CSV table of C-alpha atoms in Angstrom, one decimal:
chain,number,residue,atom,x,y,z
L,28,MET,CA,16.0,-14.1,9.1
L,29,GLU,CA,13.4,-15.9,6.9
L,30,LEU,CA,10.7,-13.6,5.9
L,31,ASN,CA,7.9,-15.7,4.4
L,32,THR,CA,5.8,-13.0,2.9
L,33,PHE,CA,4.0,-11.6,0.0
L,34,SER,CA,4.9,-8.2,-1.6
L,35,ILE,CA,4.7,-5.9,-4.6
L,36,ALA,CA,7.3,-3.5,-5.9
L,37,ALA,CA,5.9,-1.0,-8.3
L,38,HIS,CA,6.4,2.2,-10.4
L,39,CYS,CA,3.8,4.8,-11.3
L,40,SER,CA,4.3,6.0,-14.9
L,41,ARG,CA,2.2,9.1,-14.3
L,42,THR,CA,4.0,10.5,-11.2
L,43,GLY,CA,7.3,8.6,-11.3
L,44,GLN,CA,6.8,7.4,-7.8
L,45,LEU,CA,8.4,4.1,-6.7
L,46,GLY,CA,6.9,1.9,-3.9
L,47,VAL,CA,6.8,-1.4,-2.1
L,48,ALA,CA,3.9,-2.9,-0.1
L,49,VAL,CA,4.6,-6.1,1.9
L,50,ALA,CA,2.9,-8.3,4.6
L,51,SER,CA,4.2,-11.2,6.6
L,52,ALA,CA,3.8,-13.3,9.7
L,53,VAL,CA,7.0,-11.9,11.0
L,54,PRO,CA,7.3,-8.7,13.1
L,55,ALA,CA,8.6,-5.4,11.6
L,56,VAL,CA,8.6,-6.5,7.9
L,57,GLY,CA,8.7,-2.9,6.8
L,58,GLY,CA,12.1,-2.4,8.4
L,59,LEU,CA,13.8,-5.3,6.5
L,60,CYS,CA,12.2,-5.8,3.1
L,61,PRO,CA,11.7,-2.5,1.2
L,62,TYR,CA,14.6,-0.6,-0.3
L,63,ILE,CA,13.8,2.4,-2.5
L,64,ARG,CA,15.9,5.2,-4.1
L,65,ALA,CA,14.3,8.2,-5.8
L,66,GLY,CA,14.7,8.1,-9.5
L,67,ILE,CA,16.5,4.7,-9.4
L,68,GLY,CA,14.3,1.9,-8.4
L,69,ALA,CA,12.4,-0.1,-5.7
L,70,VAL,CA,13.4,-3.5,-4.4
L,71,THR,CA,12.0,-6.0,-1.9
L,72,THR,CA,14.1,-8.7,-0.5
L,73,GLN,CA,12.5,-11.7,1.3
L,74,SER,CA,12.6,-15.4,2.2
L,75,TRP,CA,16.1,-15.7,3.8
L,76,VAL,CA,16.6,-11.9,3.7
L,77,ASN,CA,19.8,-10.4,2.4
L,78,PRO,CA,19.5,-6.6,2.5
L,79,TYR,CA,22.9,-6.3,0.6
L,80,LEU,CA,21.2,-7.8,-2.4
L,81,ALA,CA,18.8,-5.0,-2.5
L,82,LEU,CA,21.5,-2.4,-2.0
L,83,ARG,CA,23.7,-4.0,-4.8
L,84,ILE,CA,20.7,-4.0,-7.2
L,85,LEU,CA,20.0,-0.3,-6.5
L,86,ASP,CA,23.7,0.5,-7.1
L,87,GLY,CA,23.5,-1.5,-10.4
L,88,LEU,CA,20.5,0.4,-11.5
L,89,ALA,CA,22.1,3.7,-10.6
L,90,GLY,CA,25.1,2.7,-12.6
L,91,GLY,CA,23.0,2.1,-15.7
L,92,GLN,CA,22.3,-1.6,-15.6
L,93,THR,CA,18.9,-2.9,-16.6
L,94,SER,CA,16.6,-4.5,-14.1
L,95,ASP,CA,17.5,-8.0,-15.2
L,96,ALA,CA,21.2,-7.3,-15.3
L,97,ALA,CA,21.3,-5.7,-11.9
L,98,LEU,CA,19.4,-8.6,-10.4
L,99,ALA,CA,21.7,-11.2,-12.1
L,100,ALA,CA,24.8,-9.4,-11.0
L,101,ALA,CA,23.7,-9.2,-7.4
L,102,LEU,CA,22.7,-12.8,-7.2
L,103,LYS,CA,26.0,-13.9,-8.8
L,104,ILE,CA,28.0,-12.9,-5.7
L,105,ASP,CA,25.5,-14.3,-3.2
L,106,ASP,CA,26.5,-17.7,-1.9
L,107,ARG,CA,22.9,-18.9,-1.1
L,108,SER,CA,20.9,-17.4,-3.9
L,109,ASP,CA,18.7,-20.5,-3.8
L,110,LEU,CA,17.2,-19.1,-0.5
L,111,ARG,CA,16.5,-15.6,-1.7
L,112,GLN,CA,13.4,-14.0,-3.2
L,113,ILE,CA,13.7,-10.6,-4.8
L,114,GLY,CA,11.3,-8.3,-6.7
L,115,LEU,CA,12.2,-5.0,-8.3
L,116,VAL,CA,11.3,-2.2,-10.7
L,117,ASP,CA,13.5,0.5,-12.1
L,118,ALA,CA,12.6,4.2,-12.6
L,119,GLY,CA,11.3,3.4,-16.0
L,120,GLY,CA,9.0,0.6,-14.8
L,121,ALA,CA,11.0,-2.3,-16.1
L,122,ALA,CA,10.6,-5.2,-13.6
L,123,ALA,CA,12.5,-8.3,-12.6
L,124,ALA,CA,12.1,-11.0,-10.0
L,125,TRP,CA,13.8,-14.1,-8.6
L,126,THR,CA,12.5,-17.0,-6.5
L,127,GLY,CA,15.2,-19.4,-5.4
L,128,ALA,CA,14.6,-23.1,-5.5
L,129,GLY,CA,15.0,-23.3,-1.8
L,130,CYS,CA,12.2,-20.8,-0.9
L,131,THR,CA,9.5,-22.4,1.2
L,132,ALA,CA,6.5,-23.5,-0.9
L,133,GLU,CA,4.1,-22.2,-2.0
L,134,ALA,CA,6.5,-19.7,-3.6
L,135,GLY,CA,6.6,-17.8,-6.9
L,136,HIS,CA,6.5,-14.4,-8.7
L,137,ARG,CA,5.0,-12.5,-11.6
L,138,THR,CA,6.2,-9.4,-13.3
L,139,GLY,CA,4.5,-7.0,-15.7
L,140,PRO,CA,4.7,-3.3,-16.8
L,141,GLY,CA,5.6,-1.4,-13.7
L,142,TYR,CA,5.3,-4.1,-11.1
L,143,ALA,CA,6.9,-7.3,-9.6
L,144,VAL,CA,4.7,-9.4,-7.3
L,145,GLN,CA,6.2,-12.2,-5.3
L,146,GLY,CA,5.5,-14.4,-2.3
L,147,ASN,CA,6.7,-17.5,-0.4
L,148,MET,CA,5.1,-19.8,2.2
L,149,LEU,CA,1.8,-18.7,0.7
L,150,ALA,CA,-1.5,-20.2,1.6
L,151,ALA,CA,-2.3,-20.8,-2.1
L,152,PRO,CA,-0.8,-20.1,-5.5
L,153,GLY,CA,-3.7,-17.8,-6.2
L,154,VAL,CA,-2.3,-15.1,-3.8
L,155,ILE,CA,0.1,-13.8,-6.4
L,156,ASP,CA,-2.6,-13.9,-9.2
L,157,ALA,CA,-5.0,-12.0,-7.0
L,158,MET,CA,-2.4,-9.3,-6.3
L,159,VAL,CA,-1.6,-8.9,-10.0
L,160,ARG,CA,-5.3,-8.5,-10.9
L,161,ALA,CA,-5.9,-5.9,-8.2
L,162,PHE,CA,-2.8,-3.8,-9.2
L,163,GLU,CA,-3.6,-4.0,-12.9
L,164,THR,CA,-7.3,-3.1,-12.6
L,165,GLY,CA,-6.5,-0.1,-10.4
L,166,ALA,CA,-4.5,1.6,-13.1
L,167,GLY,CA,-6.4,4.9,-12.7
L,168,CYS,CA,-5.6,5.2,-9.0
L,169,ASP,CA,-2.6,6.7,-7.3
L,170,LEU,CA,0.3,4.4,-6.4
L,171,ASP,CA,-0.5,4.2,-2.7
L,172,GLU,CA,-4.1,3.0,-3.5
L,173,ARG,CA,-2.9,0.5,-6.1
L,174,LEU,CA,-0.3,-1.0,-3.7
L,175,MET,CA,-2.8,-1.1,-0.9
L,176,ARG,CA,-5.4,-2.9,-3.1
L,177,ALA,CA,-2.8,-5.4,-4.2
L,178,LEU,CA,-1.9,-6.2,-0.6
L,179,GLU,CA,-5.5,-6.5,0.4
L,180,ALA,CA,-6.1,-8.9,-2.5
L,181,GLY,CA,-3.2,-11.1,-1.5
L,182,ASP,CA,-4.5,-11.0,2.1
L,183,ASP,CA,-8.0,-12.0,1.0
L,184,ALA,CA,-6.6,-14.8,-1.1
L,185,GLY,CA,-4.9,-16.4,1.9
L,186,GLY,CA,-1.6,-14.5,2.3
L,187,ASP,CA,1.0,-16.1,4.5
L,188,ARG,CA,-0.1,-19.6,5.5
L,189,ARG,CA,1.1,-19.2,9.0
L,190,GLY,CA,-1.1,-16.2,9.7
L,191,LYS,CA,-0.7,-12.5,10.0
L,192,GLN,CA,1.5,-10.2,12.0
L,193,SER,CA,3.0,-7.1,10.2
L,194,ALA,CA,2.5,-5.1,7.0
L,195,ALA,CA,4.1,-2.0,5.5
L,196,LEU,CA,3.7,0.5,2.6
L,197,LYS,CA,6.6,2.7,1.5
L,198,ILE,CA,6.6,5.2,-1.4
L,199,VAL,CA,9.4,7.5,-2.6
L,200,ALA,CA,8.8,10.3,-5.1
L,201,ARG,CA,11.5,12.8,-6.2
L,202,GLU,CA,13.0,13.4,-2.8
L,203,ASP,CA,15.6,11.3,-0.9
L,204,TYR,CA,13.1,10.8,1.9
L,205,PRO,CA,9.8,8.8,1.5
L,206,CYS,CA,6.5,10.6,0.9
L,207,LEU,CA,4.9,7.6,2.7
L,208,ASP,CA,6.4,5.1,5.1
L,209,LEU,CA,3.7,3.3,7.0
L,210,ARG,CA,4.1,0.2,9.2
L,211,VAL,CA,2.1,-2.1,11.3
L,212,ASP,CA,4.5,-4.2,13.3
L,213,GLU,CA,2.4,-6.4,15.6
L,214,HIS,CA,-1.3,-6.9,14.8
L,215,ALA,CA,-3.9,-9.6,14.4
L,216,ALA,CA,-5.0,-8.1,11.1
L,217,PRO,CA,-2.1,-6.0,9.9
L,218,VAL,CA,-3.3,-5.4,6.3
L,219,ALA,CA,-6.6,-4.0,7.5
L,220,GLU,CA,-4.9,-1.9,10.1
L,221,LEU,CA,-2.5,-0.6,7.4
L,222,ARG,CA,-5.6,0.5,5.4
L,223,ARG,CA,-6.8,2.4,8.4
L,224,ILE,CA,-3.5,4.1,9.0
L,225,LEU,CA,-3.2,5.0,5.3
L,226,ALA,CA,-6.6,6.8,5.6
L,227,VAL,CA,-5.3,8.9,8.6
L,228,ALA,CA,-1.9,9.5,6.8
L,229,ARG,CA,-3.6,10.9,3.8
L,230,ARG,CA,-5.3,13.6,5.9
L,231,GLN,CA,-2.5,14.3,8.4
L,232,LEU,CA,0.9,13.1,7.1
L,233,VAL,CA,0.7,13.7,3.4
L,234,PRO,CA,0.0,17.5,3.8
L,235,PHE,CA,3.0,17.7,6.2
L,236,VAL,CA,5.4,15.9,3.8
L,237,ALA,CA,4.2,18.1,1.0
L,238,GLY,CA,5.4,21.2,2.9
L,239,MET,CA,8.8,19.8,3.8
L,240,PRO,CA,12.0,21.1,2.2
L,241,ARG,CA,13.0,20.0,-1.3
L,242,LYS,CA,16.5,19.3,-2.5
L,243,ASP,CA,16.1,21.5,-5.5
L,244,GLY,CA,14.4,24.5,-3.9
L,245,PRO,CA,14.3,26.7,-0.8
L,246,ALA,CA,13.6,25.1,2.5
L,247,GLY,CA,10.7,27.4,3.2
L,248,ALA,CA,8.3,26.9,6.1
L,249,LEU,CA,5.4,24.5,6.8
L,250,PRO,CA,2.1,26.0,5.4
L,251,GLU,CA,0.1,27.7,8.2
L,252,ASP,CA,-2.9,25.5,7.8
L,253,VAL,CA,-0.9,22.3,8.1
L,254,ALA,CA,1.0,23.7,11.1
L,255,ALA,CA,-2.3,24.6,12.7
L,256,MET,CA,-3.7,21.1,12.0
L,257,LEU,CA,-0.7,19.4,13.6
L,258,LEU,CA,-0.8,21.6,16.7
L,259,ARG,CA,-4.1,20.1,17.5
L,260,PRO,CA,-4.3,16.8,19.5
L,261,PRO,CA,-4.4,13.7,17.3
L,262,ALA,CA,-8.0,13.0,18.2
L,263,GLU,CA,-9.1,16.4,16.9
L,264,ARG,CA,-7.4,16.2,13.5
L,265,PRO,CA,-8.9,15.3,10.2
L,266,GLY,CA,-9.4,11.5,9.8
L,267,ALA,CA,-9.4,10.8,13.5
L,268,VAL,CA,-12.1,8.7,15.1
L,269,ALA,CA,-13.9,10.7,17.7
L,270,PRO,CA,-14.1,9.1,21.2
L,271,GLY,CA,-17.4,7.4,21.7
L,272,ALA,CA,-18.1,7.4,18.0
L,273,ILE,CA,-20.4,4.6,16.8
L,274,ASP,CA,-18.7,1.8,15.0
L,275,PRO,CA,-21.2,0.6,12.4
L,276,LEU,CA,-19.7,-2.8,12.2
L,277,HIS,CA,-20.5,-3.3,15.9
L,278,ALA,CA,-23.6,-1.1,16.3
L,279,ILE,CA,-25.4,-1.8,13.0
L,280,VAL,CA,-24.1,-5.1,11.7
L,281,GLY,CA,-24.3,-6.5,15.2
L,282,LEU,CA,-20.8,-8.0,15.6
L,283,PRO,CA,-19.7,-8.2,19.2
L,284,PRO,CA,-16.6,-6.2,20.2
L,285,GLU,CA,-14.6,-9.3,20.7
L,286,ALA,CA,-15.0,-10.4,17.1
L,287,ALA,CA,-11.8,-8.5,16.1
L,288,GLY,CA,-10.8,-10.9,13.4
L,289,ARG,CA,-14.1,-10.8,11.7
L,290,VAL,CA,-14.2,-7.0,11.9
L,291,ALA,CA,-10.8,-6.7,10.3
L,292,HIS,CA,-11.9,-9.1,7.5
L,293,LEU,CA,-14.9,-7.0,6.8
L,294,ARG,CA,-12.9,-3.8,6.8
L,295,ALA,CA,-10.4,-5.3,4.3
L,296,GLN,CA,-13.3,-6.6,2.1
L,297,PHE,CA,-15.0,-3.2,1.8
L,298,ALA,CA,-11.9,-1.0,1.7
L,299,PRO,CA,-11.7,-1.2,-2.2
L,300,VAL,CA,-15.4,-0.3,-2.5
L,301,LEU,CA,-14.9,2.7,-0.2
L,302,ALA,CA,-11.9,3.8,-2.2
L,303,GLU,CA,-13.9,3.7,-5.4
L,304,ILE,CA,-16.6,5.8,-3.8
L,305,ARG,CA,-14.0,8.4,-2.8
L,306,THR,CA,-12.6,8.4,-6.3
L,307,LEU,CA,-16.1,9.0,-7.7
L,308,ARG,CA,-16.8,11.8,-5.3
L,309,ASP,CA,-13.7,13.6,-6.5
L,310,LEU,CA,-14.8,13.5,-10.2
L,311,ASP,CA,-15.9,16.7,-11.7
L,312,LEU,CA,-18.5,15.8,-14.4
L,313,ALA,CA,-20.1,19.2,-14.6
L,314,ALA,CA,-18.8,19.8,-18.1
L,315,ALA,CA,-20.2,16.5,-19.4
L,316,HIS,CA,-23.5,16.5,-17.6
L,317,PRO,CA,-25.6,18.9,-15.5
L,318,PRO,CA,-26.0,18.0,-11.8
L,319,VAL,CA,-28.7,15.4,-11.1
L,320,VAL,CA,-30.3,15.6,-7.7
L,321,PHE,CA,-32.2,12.7,-6.3
L,322,ASP,CA,-34.9,13.7,-3.8
L,323,PRO,CA,-37.3,10.8,-2.8
L,324,SER,CA,-39.5,13.3,-1.1
L,325,LEU,CA,-40.6,15.0,-4.3
L,326,PRO,CA,-43.7,12.8,-5.0
L,327,TYR,CA,-45.1,13.6,-1.5
L,328,ARG,CA,-44.7,17.3,-1.5
L,329,ARG,CA,-47.8,19.5,-1.5
L,330,VAL,CA,-46.1,22.5,-3.2
L,331,PRO,CA,-45.2,22.8,-6.9
L,332,HIS,CA,-41.7,21.9,-7.8
L,333,GLU,CA,-39.5,21.8,-10.9
């Protein structure tokens, strides 16, 4: 199967997490491209996909090979390496990538500390550059946010020239199971939909996974508050959109309900801004500066105030 797509494999130096974010105009890209092993590395295989390349690379990394050596060894025994595209990082953040001469243009890759970005059949060469910039400028964010921003930047820059269909985000921490494994398999705006799903997962899935058994500790039980949250219907959980809730893109901006493509575009455009706002809200600056309260009603009050 030829997966003409754009993706990023990355490592977080702060948490040790490894992850892959990928989007394509082919269904179920998340089931075929990302391969990650805790404490070993993260690989994405695309173009004419050969999953065994990813598995051989992970075996090589586990055996002590460097990223470049593991990639070269895997490609050496592939009879059509010219059709493959691979990106990987190891558990130390060393990256490597390969774009075969037979990959469909526009095709290419870039690597840097902690990441490998690659794509083929792209709408423009700027897709890869935009993803790199987004990942590098988000250095202060968690890995899920950095990967999501990189995918959104690639999507905004044109992405796959055939259109949009699926997207995925997968992250592995210390356990053998992923801490995030999110997929959009058939959607007109998969990257924007993945952003929406990520917001829900942060409120509902992440607390559940945090309470799951660990390989180096007792199995334990799910925390009571998480269990209580998951016993509620999905529509009543944190992050859910209440039935009948006003969608500001429709009600305030004035977009008609049938303008799904435009709505998805606007959501993707503003997602990084909203993420920055969430980050700022979480900052505790009390030690550096006393609270500042802005109250526009003060000049109009008839009572003394401080």
